[in-house]
Coordinates of C-alpha atoms and ligand atoms in Angstrom, one line a residue:
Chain E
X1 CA 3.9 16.5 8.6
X2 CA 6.8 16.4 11.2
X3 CA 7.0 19.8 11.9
X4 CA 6.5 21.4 15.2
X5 CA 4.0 24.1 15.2
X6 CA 4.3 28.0 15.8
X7 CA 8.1 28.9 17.7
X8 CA 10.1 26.9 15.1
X9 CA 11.9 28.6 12.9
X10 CA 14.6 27.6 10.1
X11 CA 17.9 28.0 10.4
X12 CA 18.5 28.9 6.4
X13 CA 16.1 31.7 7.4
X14 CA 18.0 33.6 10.1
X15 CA 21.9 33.1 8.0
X16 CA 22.2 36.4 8.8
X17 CA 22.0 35.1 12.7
X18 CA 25.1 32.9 12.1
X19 CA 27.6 34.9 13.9
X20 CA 24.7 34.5 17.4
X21 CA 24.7 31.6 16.3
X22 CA 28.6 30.8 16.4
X23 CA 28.7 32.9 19.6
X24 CA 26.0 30.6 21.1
X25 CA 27.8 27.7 20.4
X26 CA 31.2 28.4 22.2
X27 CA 28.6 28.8 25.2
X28 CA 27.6 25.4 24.7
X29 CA 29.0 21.8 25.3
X30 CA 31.5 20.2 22.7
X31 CA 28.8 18.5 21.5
X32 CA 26.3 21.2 20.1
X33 CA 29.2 23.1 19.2
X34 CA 30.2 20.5 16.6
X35 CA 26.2 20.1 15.5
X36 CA 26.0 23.7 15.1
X37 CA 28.9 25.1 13.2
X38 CA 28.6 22.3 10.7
X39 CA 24.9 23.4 10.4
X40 CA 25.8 27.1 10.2
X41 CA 28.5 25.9 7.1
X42 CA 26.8 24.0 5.2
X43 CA 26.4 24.3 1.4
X44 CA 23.3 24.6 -0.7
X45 CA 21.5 21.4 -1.6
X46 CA 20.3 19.2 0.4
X47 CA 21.7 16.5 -0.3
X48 CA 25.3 17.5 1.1
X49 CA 23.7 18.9 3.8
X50 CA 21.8 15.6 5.1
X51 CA 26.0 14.0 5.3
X52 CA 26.8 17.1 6.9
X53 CA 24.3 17.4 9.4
X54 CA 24.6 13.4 9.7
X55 CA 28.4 13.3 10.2
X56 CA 28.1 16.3 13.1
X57 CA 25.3 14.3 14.9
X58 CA 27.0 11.0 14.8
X59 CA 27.6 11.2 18.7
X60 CA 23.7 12.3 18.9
X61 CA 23.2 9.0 16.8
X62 CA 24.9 6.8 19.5
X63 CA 22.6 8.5 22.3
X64 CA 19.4 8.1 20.2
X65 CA 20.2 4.5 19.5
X66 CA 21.0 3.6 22.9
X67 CA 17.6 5.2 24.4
X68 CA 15.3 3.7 21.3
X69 CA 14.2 0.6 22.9
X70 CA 11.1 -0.6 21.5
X71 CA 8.9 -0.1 18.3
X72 CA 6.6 2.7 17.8
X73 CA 4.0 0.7 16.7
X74 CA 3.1 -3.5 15.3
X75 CA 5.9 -3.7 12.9
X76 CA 4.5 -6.6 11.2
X77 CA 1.2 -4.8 10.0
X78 CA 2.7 -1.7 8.6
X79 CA 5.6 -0.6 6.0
X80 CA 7.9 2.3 6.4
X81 CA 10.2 3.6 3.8
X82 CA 13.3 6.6 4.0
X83 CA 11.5 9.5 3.1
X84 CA 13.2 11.8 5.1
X85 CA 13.8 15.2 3.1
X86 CA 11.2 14.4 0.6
X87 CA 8.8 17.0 -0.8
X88 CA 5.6 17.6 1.3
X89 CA 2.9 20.2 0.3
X90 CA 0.6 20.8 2.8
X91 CA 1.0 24.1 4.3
X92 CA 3.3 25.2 1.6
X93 CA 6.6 24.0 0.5
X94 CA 8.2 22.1 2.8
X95 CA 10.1 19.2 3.8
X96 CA 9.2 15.6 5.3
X97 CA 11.4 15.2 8.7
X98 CA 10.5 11.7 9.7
X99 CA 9.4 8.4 8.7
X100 CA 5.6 7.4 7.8
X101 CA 4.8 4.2 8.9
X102 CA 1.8 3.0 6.7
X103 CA -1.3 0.8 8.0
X104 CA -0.9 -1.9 5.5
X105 CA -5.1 -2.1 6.2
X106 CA -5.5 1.7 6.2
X107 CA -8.0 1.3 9.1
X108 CA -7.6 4.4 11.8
X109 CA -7.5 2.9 15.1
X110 CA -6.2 -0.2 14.3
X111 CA -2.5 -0.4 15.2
X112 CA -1.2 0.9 18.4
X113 CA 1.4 3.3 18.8
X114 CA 4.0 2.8 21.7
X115 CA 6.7 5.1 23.4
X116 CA 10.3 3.8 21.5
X117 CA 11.9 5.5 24.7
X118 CA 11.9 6.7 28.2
X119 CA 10.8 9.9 28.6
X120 CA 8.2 12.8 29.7
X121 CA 4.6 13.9 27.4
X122 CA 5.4 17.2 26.7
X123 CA 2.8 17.6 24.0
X124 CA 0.0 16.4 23.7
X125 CA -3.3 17.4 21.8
X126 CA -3.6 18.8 18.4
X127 CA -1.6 20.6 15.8
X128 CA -2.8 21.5 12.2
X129 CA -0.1 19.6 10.7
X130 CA 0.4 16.7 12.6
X131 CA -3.7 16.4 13.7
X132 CA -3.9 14.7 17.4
X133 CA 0.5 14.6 18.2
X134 CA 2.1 13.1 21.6
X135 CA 5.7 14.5 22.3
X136 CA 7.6 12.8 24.7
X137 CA 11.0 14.2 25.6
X138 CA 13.4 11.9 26.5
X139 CA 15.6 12.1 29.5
X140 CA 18.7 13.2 27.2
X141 CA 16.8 16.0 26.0
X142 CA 15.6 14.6 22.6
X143 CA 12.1 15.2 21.0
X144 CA 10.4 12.1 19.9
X145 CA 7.1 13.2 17.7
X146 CA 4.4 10.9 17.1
X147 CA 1.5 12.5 14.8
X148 CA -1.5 11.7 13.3
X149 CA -3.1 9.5 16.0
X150 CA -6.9 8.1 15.9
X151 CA -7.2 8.4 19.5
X152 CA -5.1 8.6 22.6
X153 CA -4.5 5.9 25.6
X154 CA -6.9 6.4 27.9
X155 CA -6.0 8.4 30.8
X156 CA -2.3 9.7 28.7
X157 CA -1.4 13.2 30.2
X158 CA 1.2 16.0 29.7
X159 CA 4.0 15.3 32.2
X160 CA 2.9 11.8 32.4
X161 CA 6.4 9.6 32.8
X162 CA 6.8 6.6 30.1
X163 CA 8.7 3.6 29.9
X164 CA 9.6 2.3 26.5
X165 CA 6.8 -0.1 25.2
X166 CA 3.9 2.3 27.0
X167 CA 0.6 2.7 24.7
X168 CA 0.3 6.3 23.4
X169 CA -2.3 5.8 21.2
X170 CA -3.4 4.3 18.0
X171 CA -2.6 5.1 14.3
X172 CA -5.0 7.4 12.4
X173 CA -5.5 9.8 9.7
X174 CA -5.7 13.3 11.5
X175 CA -4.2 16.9 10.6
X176 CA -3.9 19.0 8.0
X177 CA -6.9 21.2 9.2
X178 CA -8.3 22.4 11.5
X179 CA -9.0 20.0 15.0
X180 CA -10.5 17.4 14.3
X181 CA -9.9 17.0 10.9
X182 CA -9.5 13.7 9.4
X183 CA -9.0 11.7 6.1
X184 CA -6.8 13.6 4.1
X185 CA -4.2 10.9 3.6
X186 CA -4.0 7.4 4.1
X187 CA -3.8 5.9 8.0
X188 CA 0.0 6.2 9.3
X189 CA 2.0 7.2 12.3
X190 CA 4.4 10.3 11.6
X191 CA 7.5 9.5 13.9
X192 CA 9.6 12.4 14.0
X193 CA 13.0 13.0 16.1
X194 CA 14.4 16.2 17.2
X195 CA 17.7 16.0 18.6
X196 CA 17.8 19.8 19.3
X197 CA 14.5 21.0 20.0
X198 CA 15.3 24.8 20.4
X199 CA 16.7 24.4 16.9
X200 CA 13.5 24.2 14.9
X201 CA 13.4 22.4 11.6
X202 CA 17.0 21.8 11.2
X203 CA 17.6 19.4 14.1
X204 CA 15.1 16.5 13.0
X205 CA 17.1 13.5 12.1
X206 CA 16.3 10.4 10.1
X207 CA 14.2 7.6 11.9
X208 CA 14.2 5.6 9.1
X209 CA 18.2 3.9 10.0
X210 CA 17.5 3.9 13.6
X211 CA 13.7 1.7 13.0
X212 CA 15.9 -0.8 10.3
X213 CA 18.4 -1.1 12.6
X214 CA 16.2 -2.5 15.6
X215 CA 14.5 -4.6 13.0
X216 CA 17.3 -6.0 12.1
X217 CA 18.3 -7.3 15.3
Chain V
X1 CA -24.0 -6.4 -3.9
X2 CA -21.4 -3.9 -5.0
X3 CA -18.4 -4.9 -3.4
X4 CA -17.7 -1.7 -2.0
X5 CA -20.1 -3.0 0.6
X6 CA -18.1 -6.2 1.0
X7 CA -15.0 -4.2 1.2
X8 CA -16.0 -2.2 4.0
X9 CA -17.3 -4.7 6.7
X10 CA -14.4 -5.0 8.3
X11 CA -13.7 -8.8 7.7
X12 CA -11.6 -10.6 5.5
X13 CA -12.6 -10.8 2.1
X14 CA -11.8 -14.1 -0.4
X15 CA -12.3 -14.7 -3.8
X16 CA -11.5 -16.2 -7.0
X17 CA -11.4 -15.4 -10.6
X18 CA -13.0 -17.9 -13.1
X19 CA -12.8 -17.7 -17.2
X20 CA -15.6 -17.8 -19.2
X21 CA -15.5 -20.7 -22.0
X22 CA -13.5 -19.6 -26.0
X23 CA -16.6 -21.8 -27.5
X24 CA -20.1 -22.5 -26.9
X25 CA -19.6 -26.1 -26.8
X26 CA -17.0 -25.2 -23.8
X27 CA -20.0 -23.5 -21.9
X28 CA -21.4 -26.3 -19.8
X29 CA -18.0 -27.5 -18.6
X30 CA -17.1 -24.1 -17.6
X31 CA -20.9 -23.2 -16.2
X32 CA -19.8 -26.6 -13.8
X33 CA -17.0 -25.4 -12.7
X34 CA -17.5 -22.4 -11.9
X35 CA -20.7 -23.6 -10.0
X36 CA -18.7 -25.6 -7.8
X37 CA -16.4 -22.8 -7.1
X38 CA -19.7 -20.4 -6.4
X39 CA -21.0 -23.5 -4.3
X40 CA -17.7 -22.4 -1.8
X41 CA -19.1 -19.4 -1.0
X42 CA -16.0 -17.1 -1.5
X43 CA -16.9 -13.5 -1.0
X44 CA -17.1 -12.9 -4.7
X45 CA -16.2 -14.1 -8.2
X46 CA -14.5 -12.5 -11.0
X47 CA -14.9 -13.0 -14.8
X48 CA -11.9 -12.6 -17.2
X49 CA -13.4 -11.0 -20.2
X50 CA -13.7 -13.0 -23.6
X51 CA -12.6 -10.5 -26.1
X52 CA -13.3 -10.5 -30.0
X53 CA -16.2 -12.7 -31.5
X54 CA -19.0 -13.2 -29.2
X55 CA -17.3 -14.2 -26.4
X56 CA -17.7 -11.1 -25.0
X57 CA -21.4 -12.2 -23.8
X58 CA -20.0 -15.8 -22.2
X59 CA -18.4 -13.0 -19.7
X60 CA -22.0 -12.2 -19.0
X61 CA -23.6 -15.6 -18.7
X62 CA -21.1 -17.1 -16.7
X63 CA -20.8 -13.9 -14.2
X64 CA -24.6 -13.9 -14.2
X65 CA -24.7 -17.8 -13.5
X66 CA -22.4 -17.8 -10.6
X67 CA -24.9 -14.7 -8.8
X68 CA -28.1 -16.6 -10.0
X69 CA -26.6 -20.1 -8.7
X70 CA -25.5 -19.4 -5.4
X71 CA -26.0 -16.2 -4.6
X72 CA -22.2 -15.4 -4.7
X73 CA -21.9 -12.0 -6.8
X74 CA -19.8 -11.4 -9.6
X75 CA -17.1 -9.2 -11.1
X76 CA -17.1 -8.6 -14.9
X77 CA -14.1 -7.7 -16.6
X78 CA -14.2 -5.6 -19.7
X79 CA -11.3 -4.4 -21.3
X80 CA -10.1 -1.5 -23.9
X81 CA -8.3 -3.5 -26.7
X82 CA -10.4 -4.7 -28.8
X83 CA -13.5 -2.8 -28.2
X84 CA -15.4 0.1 -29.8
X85 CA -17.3 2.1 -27.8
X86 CA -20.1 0.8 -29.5
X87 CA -19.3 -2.6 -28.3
X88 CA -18.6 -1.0 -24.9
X89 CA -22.1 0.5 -24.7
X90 CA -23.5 -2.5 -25.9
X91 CA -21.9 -4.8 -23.1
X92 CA -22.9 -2.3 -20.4
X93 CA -26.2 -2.6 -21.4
X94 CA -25.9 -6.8 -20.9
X95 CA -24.0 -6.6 -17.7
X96 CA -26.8 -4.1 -16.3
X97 CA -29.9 -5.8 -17.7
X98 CA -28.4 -8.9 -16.0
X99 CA -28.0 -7.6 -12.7
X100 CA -24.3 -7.2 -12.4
X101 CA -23.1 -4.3 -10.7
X102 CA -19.2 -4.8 -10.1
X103 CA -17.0 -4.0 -13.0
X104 CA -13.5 -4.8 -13.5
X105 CA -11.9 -2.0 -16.2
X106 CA -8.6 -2.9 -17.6
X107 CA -6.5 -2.0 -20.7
X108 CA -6.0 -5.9 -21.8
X109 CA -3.2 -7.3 -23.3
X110 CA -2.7 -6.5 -27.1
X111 CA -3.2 -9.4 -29.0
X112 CA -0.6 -10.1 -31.2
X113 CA -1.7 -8.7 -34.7
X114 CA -4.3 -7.3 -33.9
X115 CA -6.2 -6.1 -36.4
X116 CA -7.5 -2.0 -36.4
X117 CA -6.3 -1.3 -33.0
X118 CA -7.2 2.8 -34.3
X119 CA -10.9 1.5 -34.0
X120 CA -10.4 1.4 -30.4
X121 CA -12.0 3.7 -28.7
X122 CA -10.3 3.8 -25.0
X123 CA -6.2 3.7 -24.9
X124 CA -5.8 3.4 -20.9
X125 CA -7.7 1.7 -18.3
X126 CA -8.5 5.5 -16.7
X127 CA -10.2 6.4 -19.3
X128 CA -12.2 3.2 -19.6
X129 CA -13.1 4.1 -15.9
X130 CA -14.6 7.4 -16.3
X131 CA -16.3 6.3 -19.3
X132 CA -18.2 3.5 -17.5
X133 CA -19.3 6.0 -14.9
X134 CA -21.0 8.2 -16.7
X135 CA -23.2 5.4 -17.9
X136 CA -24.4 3.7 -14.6
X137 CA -24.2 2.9 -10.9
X138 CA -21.1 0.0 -11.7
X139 CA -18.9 -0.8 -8.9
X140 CA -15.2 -0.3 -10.6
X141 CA -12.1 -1.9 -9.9
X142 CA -9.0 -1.6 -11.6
X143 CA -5.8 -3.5 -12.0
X144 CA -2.5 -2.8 -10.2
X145 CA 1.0 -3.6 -10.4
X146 CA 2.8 -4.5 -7.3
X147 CA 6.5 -5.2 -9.3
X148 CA 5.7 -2.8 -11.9
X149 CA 3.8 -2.8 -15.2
X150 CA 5.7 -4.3 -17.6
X151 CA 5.5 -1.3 -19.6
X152 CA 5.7 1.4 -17.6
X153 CA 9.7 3.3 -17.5
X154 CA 9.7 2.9 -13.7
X155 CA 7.6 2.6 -10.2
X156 CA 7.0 6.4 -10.0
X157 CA 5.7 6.5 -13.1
X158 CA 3.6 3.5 -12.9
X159 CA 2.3 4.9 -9.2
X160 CA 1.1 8.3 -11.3
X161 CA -1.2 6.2 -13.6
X162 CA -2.6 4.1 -10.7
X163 CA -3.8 7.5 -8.9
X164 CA -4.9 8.8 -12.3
X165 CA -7.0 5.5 -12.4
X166 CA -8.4 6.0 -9.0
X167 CA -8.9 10.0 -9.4
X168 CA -11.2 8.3 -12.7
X169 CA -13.1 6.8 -10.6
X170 CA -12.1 3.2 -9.8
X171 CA -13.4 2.0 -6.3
X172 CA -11.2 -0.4 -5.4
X173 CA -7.7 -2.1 -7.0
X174 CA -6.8 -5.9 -7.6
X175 CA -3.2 -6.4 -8.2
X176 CA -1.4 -8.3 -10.3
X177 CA 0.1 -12.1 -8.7
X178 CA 3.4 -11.3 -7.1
X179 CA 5.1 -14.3 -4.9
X180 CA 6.9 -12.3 -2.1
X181 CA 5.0 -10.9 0.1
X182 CA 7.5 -8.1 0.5
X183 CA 6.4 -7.1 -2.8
X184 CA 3.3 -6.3 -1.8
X185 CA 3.8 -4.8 1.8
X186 CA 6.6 -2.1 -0.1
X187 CA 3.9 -1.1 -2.8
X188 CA 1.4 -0.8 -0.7
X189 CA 3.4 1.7 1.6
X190 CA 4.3 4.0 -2.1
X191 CA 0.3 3.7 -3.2
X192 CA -0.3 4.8 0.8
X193 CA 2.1 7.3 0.3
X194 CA 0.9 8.7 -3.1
X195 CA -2.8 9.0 -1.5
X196 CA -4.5 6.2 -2.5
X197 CA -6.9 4.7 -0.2
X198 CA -9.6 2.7 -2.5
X199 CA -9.4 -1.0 -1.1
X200 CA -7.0 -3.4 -2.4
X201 CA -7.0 -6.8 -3.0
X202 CA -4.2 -9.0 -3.1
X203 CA -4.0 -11.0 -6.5
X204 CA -2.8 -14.7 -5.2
X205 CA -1.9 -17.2 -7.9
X206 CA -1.6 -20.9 -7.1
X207 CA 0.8 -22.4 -9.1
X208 CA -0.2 -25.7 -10.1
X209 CA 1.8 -25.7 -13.2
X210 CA 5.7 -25.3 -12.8
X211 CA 6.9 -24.9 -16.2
X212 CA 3.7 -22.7 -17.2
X213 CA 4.9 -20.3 -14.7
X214 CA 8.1 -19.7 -14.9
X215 CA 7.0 -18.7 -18.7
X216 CA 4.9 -16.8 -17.4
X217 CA 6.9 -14.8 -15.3
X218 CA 9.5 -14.1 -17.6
X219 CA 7.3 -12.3 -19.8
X220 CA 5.4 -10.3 -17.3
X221 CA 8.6 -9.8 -15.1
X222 CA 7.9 -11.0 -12.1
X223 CA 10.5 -12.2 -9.6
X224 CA 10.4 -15.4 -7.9
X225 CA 11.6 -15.6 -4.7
X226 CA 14.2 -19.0 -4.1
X227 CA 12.1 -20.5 -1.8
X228 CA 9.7 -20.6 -4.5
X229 CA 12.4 -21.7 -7.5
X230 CA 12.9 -25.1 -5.3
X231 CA 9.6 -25.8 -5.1
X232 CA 9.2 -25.7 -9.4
X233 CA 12.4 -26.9 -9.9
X234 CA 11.7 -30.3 -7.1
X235 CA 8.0 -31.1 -8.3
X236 CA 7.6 -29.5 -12.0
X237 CA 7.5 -32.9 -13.3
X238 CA 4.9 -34.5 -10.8
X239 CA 1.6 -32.8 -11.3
X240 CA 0.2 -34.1 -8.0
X241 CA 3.0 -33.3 -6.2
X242 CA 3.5 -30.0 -7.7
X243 CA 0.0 -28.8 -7.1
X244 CA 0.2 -29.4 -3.7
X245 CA 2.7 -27.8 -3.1
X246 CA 1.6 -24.7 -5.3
X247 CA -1.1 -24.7 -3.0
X248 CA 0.3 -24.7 0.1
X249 CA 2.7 -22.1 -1.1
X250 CA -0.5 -20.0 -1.4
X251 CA -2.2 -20.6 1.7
X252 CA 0.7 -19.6 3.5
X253 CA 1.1 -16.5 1.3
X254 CA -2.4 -15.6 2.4
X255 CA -2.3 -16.5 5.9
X256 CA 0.8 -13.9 6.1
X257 CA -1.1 -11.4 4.6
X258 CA -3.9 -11.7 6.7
X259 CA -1.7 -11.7 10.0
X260 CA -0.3 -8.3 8.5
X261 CA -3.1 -6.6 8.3
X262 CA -4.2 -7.3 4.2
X263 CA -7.6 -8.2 3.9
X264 CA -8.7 -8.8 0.8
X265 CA -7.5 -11.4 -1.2
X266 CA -8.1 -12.1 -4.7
X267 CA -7.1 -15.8 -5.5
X268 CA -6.2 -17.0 -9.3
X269 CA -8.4 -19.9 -9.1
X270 CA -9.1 -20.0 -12.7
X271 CA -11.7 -22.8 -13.7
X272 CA -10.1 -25.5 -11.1
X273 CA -12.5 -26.2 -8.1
X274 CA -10.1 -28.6 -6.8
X275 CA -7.6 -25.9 -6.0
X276 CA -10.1 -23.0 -4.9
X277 CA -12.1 -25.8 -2.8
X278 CA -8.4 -26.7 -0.8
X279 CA -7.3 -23.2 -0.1
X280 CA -10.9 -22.3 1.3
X281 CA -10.7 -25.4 3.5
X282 CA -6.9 -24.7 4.4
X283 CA -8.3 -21.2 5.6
X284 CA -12.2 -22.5 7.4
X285 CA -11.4 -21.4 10.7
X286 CA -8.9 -18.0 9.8
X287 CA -11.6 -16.7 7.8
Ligands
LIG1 ZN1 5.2 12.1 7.7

């Protein structure tokens, strides 16, 4: 789940990139500088590398807080728990990059899913992992992923603009196949969020503090 | 029915667990009220099982009683301590010859000193499971621990036997009474999580009996939320008042499962119409 589907690539895969990587960054804003040479340096384990990453993103934090403003789906009828980083292993080893957010019926098509921000569809359709996905970009450039729908909201395009609080879709069970297929896990929305798109893997962040804090509120 | 079927229509589902009688001469008094719970309607009924002696058979009349009564079908429980497979094979004969299709497969508690517990032929409730379905068409459910079994080193662990249980066959899942309905929504996101999908019903105790209780859940570890302590500690000591209270602690339990989305709830009736009779009528026009 949560990852993005052919073009991404992983930063520990392309070390030997660092130095374009470096250059790249001086190109850049402040901002992605800081992001990427703390990416670029950090140690093995990922564990040190989730305070890392999370220290160089904590201006990306403020921006994502600020433009989160609703839920993604009925709060009351489903639980969520930090599994960011977790193990995963569909489709090979790999990593969870977002927050599940279990049906507490397990009933496809039963809760809704909403747009937590402003923003643009710029995916829609399926993807093996994350089965029928809607990607809406928001206007500060971050990627907010919302996989494993039962079905979309009717009439829901690519390019299609969306306020915070606008139906995408409801929960389901889809992916991890080929289109179409369903049932391989229990119902749940997959909410990803990629602060650095053209990054790949290494720029999803934790929605697990960002859905507690709202909840909170 | 098999109550898969009941499971899977989409509505709520309510019911109560009954206990069948330690004696013969207890029989008609519990055939009563159990008969008066059946006469509720609740989607189903379960039966604890009587282990040892013959009481292993009262699990049979009274579960047969309460389908042949009022139509309302019934869940047998049969457990591993204490049983041979012998005695196993015998009582899936009786539940089958007597038309009772939903089994409840659990481990049991060990009875202190118990006697041979080497003659027993199944250790875990997984095993108990596939055992049963190689010897008919049963309906299985199995037990579940939303605050952990006692036993068990920790929640991962206790998770991995669940799915074992379910990967044994076990069609759907009852747990265990918990009191905070946090309890329940955070274990049900780790069983989602782990893969398991059978249906689950919520095991809902209404505590008529203060002191009993708060024994109870100190041995089987359960937490009591404060909300809950005040209640016991205010009314332990007026029965009337206490009961009341315990079930109005439960209806609102259930009703806040229900608005989240959990439909199936399994209520700890045991053999007091009074108490399944108020919650049903608390609940006529939610369910
Ligand atoms: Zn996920």
């Amino acid at each position: 789940m949560g990852r993005k589907g052919a073009g991404s690539r992983r930063l520990s895969e392309s070390l030997l990139n660092k130095e374009i990587w470096l250059c790249l960054a001086l190109l850049c804003c402040i901002l992605w500088e800081t992001a990427l040479l703390v990416a670029a340096m950090r140690p093995e384990g990922d564990e040190v590398w989730k305070g890392e990453w999370a220290l160089a993103i904590g201006v990306i934090a403020d921006t994502v807080r600020t433009e989160i403003q609703g839920a993604p789906t009925d709060m009351k009828g489903s639980a969520y728990d930090d599994s960011f980083l977790s193990e995963r292993n569909y489709g090979g080893e790999r990593k969870h990059y977002g927050t599940d957010l279990m049906d507490l019926a397990d009933t496809p098509g039963r809760l809704p899913i909403y747009s937590m921000t402003k923003g643009v569809v710029t995916n829609l359709g399926w993807n093996e992992l994350g089965g029928w996905r809607v990607g809406v970009t928001s206007p500060s450039g971050v990627y907010y992923y919302y996989a494993h729908l039962h079905s979309y909201a009717p009439g829901l395009e690519i390019g299609d603009t969306v306020q915070p609080g606008r139906l995408l879709g409801y929960m389901g069970d889809s992916g991890y196949g080929e289109e179409g297929t369903t049932g391989r896990f229990p119902t749940h929305l997959h909410l990803g969020i990629q602060v650095y798109p053209e990054a790949g893997d290494e720029s999803w962040i934790n929605p697990y503090p960002f859905l507690m804090e709202r909840e909170s509120k | 029915m098999k109550l898969t079927e009941l499971f899977s229509t989409g509505k709520p589902v309510l019911s109560f667990e009954v206990f069948p009688p330690k004696t013969t001469d207890k029989m008609e008094s519990v055939k009563k009220a159990t008969e008066e719970i059946a006469a509720l309607h609740p989607a189903f009924m379960s039966v604890t099982y009587g282990a040892g002696g013959g009481t292993s058979a009262y699990t049979v009349a009274v579960a047969k009683n309460i389908q042949e009564t009022h139509g309302v079908s019934s869940l047998a429980h049969l457990t591993c301590v204490s049983s041979t497979r012998e005695q196993i094979d015998h009582q899936l004969r009786l539940l089958s010859e007597n038309g009772i299709e939903n089994i409840m497969a659990l481990r049991g508690d060990i009875p202190e000193g118990a006697t041979a517990p080497e003659e027993w032929s199944f250790r875990h409730a997984s095993e108990l499971i596939a055992y049963i379905k190689t010897k008919g068409d049963f309906c299985i459910g199995g037990a579940c621990y939303p605050e952990g079994h006692p036993e068990s080193a920790n929640q991962r662990e206790d998770i991995a036997n669940l799915k074992k249980k379910v990967d044994a066959g076990c069609d759907f899942l009852t747990t265990q009474m918990f009191f905070d309905n946090n309890i329940l929504y955070n274990f049900l996101y780790k069983i989602r999580e782990a893969g398991i999908r059978v249906p689950v019903a919520a095991g809902i105790m209404p505590v008529t009996n203060g002191r009993q209780i708060a024994r109870i859940c100190r041995i089987s570890g359960n937490s009591l939320p404060p909300r809950f302590k005040q209640i016991i500690d205010r009314f332990a000591d007026r029965p009337g008042a206490m009961k009341q209270a315990g079930v109005a602690f439960a209806t609102e339990q259930i009703i806040d499962l229900l608005a989240n989305g959990v439909e199936h709830v399994h209520v700890y009736s045991m053999n007091k119409p009074d108490v399944a009779a108020k919650i049903m009528d608390n609940l006529s026009k939610i369910l």
